[in-house]
CSV table of C-alpha atoms in Angstrom, one decimal:
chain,number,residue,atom,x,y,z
A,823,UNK,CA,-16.0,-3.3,8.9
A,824,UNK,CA,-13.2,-2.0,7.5
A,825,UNK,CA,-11.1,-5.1,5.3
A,826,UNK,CA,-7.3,-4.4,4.6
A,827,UNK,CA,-6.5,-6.3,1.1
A,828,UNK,CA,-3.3,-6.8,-0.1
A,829,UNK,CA,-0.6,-9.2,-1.6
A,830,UNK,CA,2.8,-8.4,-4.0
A,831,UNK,CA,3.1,-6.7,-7.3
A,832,UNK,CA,0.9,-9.4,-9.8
A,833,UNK,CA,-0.5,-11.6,-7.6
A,834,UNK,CA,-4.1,-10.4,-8.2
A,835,UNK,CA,-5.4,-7.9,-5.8
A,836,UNK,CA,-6.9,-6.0,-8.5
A,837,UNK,CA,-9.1,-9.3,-9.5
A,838,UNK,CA,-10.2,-10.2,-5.9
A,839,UNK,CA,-10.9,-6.4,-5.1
A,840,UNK,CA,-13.3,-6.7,-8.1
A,841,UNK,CA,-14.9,-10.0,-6.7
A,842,UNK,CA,-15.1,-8.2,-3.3
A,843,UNK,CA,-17.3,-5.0,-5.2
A,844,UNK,CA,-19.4,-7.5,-7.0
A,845,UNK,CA,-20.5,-9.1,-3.5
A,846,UNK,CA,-21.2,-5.7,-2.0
A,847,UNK,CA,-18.0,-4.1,-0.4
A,848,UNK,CA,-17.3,-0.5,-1.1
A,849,UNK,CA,-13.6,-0.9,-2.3
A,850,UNK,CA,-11.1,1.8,-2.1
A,851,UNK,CA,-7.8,1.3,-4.2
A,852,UNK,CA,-4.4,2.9,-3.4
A,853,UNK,CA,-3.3,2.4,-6.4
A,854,UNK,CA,-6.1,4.9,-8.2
A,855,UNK,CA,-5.7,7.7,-5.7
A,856,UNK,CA,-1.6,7.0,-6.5
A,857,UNK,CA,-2.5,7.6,-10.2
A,858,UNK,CA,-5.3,10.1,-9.8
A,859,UNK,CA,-2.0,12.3,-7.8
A,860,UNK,CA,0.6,11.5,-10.6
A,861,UNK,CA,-0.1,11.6,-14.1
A,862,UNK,CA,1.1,8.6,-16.1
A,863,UNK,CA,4.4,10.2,-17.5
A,864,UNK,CA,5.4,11.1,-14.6
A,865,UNK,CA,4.7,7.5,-12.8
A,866,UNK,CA,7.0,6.2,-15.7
A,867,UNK,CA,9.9,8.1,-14.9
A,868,UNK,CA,9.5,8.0,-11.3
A,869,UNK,CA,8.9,4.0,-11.6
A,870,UNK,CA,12.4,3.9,-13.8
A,871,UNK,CA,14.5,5.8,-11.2
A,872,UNK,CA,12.9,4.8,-7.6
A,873,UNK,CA,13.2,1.3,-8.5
A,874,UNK,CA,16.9,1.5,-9.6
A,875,UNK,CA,17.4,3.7,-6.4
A,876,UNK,CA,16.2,2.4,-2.9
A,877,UNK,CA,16.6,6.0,-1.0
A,878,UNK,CA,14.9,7.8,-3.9
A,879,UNK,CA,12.0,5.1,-3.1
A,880,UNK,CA,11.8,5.4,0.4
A,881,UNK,CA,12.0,9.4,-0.1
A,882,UNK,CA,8.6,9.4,-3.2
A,883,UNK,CA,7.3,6.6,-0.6
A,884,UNK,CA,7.4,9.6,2.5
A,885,UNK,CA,6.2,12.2,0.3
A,886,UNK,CA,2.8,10.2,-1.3
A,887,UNK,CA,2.1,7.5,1.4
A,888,UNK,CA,0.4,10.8,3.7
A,889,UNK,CA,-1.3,11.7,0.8
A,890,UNK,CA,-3.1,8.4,-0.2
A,891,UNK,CA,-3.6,7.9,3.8
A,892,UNK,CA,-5.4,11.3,3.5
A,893,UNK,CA,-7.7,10.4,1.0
A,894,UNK,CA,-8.4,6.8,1.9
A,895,UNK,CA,-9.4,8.4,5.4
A,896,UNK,CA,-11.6,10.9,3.9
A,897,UNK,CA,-13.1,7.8,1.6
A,898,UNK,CA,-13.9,5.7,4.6
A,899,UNK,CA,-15.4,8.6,6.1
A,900,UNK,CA,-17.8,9.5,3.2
A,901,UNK,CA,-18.8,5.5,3.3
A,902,UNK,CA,-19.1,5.4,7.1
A,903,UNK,CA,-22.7,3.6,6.5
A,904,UNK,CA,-21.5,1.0,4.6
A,905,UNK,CA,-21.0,-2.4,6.2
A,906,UNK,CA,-17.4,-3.8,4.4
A,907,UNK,CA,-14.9,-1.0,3.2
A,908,UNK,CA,-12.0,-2.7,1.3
A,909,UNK,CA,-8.6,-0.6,1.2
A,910,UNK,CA,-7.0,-2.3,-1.7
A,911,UNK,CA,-2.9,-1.2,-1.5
A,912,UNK,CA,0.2,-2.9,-2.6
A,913,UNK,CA,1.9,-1.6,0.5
A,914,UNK,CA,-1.1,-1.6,2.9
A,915,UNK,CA,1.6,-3.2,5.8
A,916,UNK,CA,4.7,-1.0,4.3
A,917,UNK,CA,3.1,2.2,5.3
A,918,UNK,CA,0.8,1.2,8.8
A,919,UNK,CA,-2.0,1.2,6.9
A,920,UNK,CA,-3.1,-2.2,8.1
A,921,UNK,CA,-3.3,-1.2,11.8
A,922,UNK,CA,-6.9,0.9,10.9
A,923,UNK,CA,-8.0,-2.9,9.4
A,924,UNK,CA,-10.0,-5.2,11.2
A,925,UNK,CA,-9.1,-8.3,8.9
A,926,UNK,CA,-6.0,-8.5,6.5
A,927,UNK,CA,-6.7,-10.7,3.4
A,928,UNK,CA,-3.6,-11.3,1.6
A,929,UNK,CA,-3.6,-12.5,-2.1
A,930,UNK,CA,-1.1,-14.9,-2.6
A,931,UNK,CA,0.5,-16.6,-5.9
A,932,UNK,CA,3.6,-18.4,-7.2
A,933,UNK,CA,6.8,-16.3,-7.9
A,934,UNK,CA,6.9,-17.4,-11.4
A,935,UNK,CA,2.7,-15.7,-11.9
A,936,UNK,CA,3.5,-12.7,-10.1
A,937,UNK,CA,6.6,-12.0,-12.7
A,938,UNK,CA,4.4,-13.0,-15.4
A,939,UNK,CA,1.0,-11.0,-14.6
A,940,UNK,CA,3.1,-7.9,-13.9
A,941,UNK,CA,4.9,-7.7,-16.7
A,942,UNK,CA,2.1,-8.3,-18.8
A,943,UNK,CA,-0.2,-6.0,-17.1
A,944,UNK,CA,2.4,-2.9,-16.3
A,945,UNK,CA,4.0,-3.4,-19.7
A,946,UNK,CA,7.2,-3.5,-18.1
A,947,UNK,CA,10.2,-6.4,-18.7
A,948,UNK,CA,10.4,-9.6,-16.4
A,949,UNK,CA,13.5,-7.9,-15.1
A,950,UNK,CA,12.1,-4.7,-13.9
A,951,UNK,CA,9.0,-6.7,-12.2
A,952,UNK,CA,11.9,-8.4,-10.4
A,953,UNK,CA,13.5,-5.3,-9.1
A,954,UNK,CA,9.9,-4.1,-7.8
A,955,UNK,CA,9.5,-7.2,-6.1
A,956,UNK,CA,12.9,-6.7,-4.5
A,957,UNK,CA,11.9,-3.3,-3.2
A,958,UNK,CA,8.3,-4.5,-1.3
A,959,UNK,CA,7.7,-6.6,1.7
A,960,UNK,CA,8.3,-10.5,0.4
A,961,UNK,CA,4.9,-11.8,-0.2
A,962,UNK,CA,5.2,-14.9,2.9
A,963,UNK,CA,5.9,-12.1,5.3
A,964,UNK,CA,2.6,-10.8,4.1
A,965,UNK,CA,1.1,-13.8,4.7
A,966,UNK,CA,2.3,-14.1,8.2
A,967,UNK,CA,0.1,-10.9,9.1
A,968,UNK,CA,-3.4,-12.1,7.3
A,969,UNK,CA,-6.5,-13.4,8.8
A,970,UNK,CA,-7.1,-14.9,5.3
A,971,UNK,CA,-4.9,-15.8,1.9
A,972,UNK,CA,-6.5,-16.0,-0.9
A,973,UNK,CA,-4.2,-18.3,-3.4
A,974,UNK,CA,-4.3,-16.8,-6.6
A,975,UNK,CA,-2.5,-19.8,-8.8
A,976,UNK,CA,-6.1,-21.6,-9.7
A,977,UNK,CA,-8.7,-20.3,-12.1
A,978,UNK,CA,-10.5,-17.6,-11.7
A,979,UNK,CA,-13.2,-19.9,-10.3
A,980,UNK,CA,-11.2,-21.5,-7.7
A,981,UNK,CA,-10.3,-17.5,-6.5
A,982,UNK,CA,-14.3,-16.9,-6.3
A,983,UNK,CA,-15.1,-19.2,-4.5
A,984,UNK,CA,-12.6,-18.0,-1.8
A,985,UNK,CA,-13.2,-14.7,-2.0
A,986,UNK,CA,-17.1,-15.9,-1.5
A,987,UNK,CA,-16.1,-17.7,1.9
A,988,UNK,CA,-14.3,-15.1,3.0
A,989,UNK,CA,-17.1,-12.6,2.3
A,990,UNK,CA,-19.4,-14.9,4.4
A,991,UNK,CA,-17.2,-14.8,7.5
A,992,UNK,CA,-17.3,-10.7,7.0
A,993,UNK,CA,-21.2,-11.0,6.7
A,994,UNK,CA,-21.0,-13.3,10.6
């Protein structure tokens, strides 16, 4: 079974992917392969100017999305045997990815933890987490395409427990 996972910039995909590896599923996250193509300076630079500049986005976006489809195929294939495969990826609906899914779980939180997660985790001003946010899909459309939403505003208790429920409707 192969389990798209996604949700906005901070909401906690990176968390619930780890929750999801914990119970079993083989995960495999976009956002490695992105940094495993791209060393870090250059994902600084290119994250200051594609963010500023939405054709230079869409343009990197062409140019890497084929890539990281490449090697997420190539992943799934090398795991054939296992019964869940996660793809965790920001912009798992942005670039198709979704359509090779058999369930979408989107993680979901409140505008006001996304802003702060991010910019605590990325290292990068409240601002600039706002002008990423303003370049992906809003989070609620998101949520219109998912079999399940995880909401990420509880404790980290609260978004075990869901991910637990959900992994028990994977196991049926």
């Amino acid at each position: 079974m192969i389990i798209g996972l996604t949700g906005s910039i901070g909401t906690g995909k990176t968390t619930v992917a780890k929750m999801f590896r914990l119970l079993g599923a083989h995960v495999i996250d976009a956002d490695k392969i992105v940094h495993r193509l791209l060393n870090k300076r250059s994902r600084m630079k290119l994250g200051e100017k594609v963010f500023d500049d939405e054709s230079a986005l869409k343009e990197l976006c062409a140019w890497i999305h084929p890539l990281v489809k490449k090697e997420i195929a190539s992943d799934i294939k090398r795991n054939k045997n296992r019964k869940v495969i996660i793809i965790d990826a920001p912009l798992l609906i942005e670039c198709g990815l979704h359509k090779k899914c058999e369930r979408l779980v989107v993680v979901a939180c409140s505008r006001k933890s996304q802003i702060e997660r991010a910019s605590l985790s990325l290292g990068i001003s409240k601002r600039a987490v706002v002008k990423r946010l303003k370049q992906q899909m809003p989070l609620r459309k998101k949520k219109e395409s998912a079999d399940f939403i995880i909401d990420n505003d509880g404790s980290l208790n609260r978004t075990r427990k869901q991910v637990k429920q959900i992994w028990e409707e994977f196991k049926k």
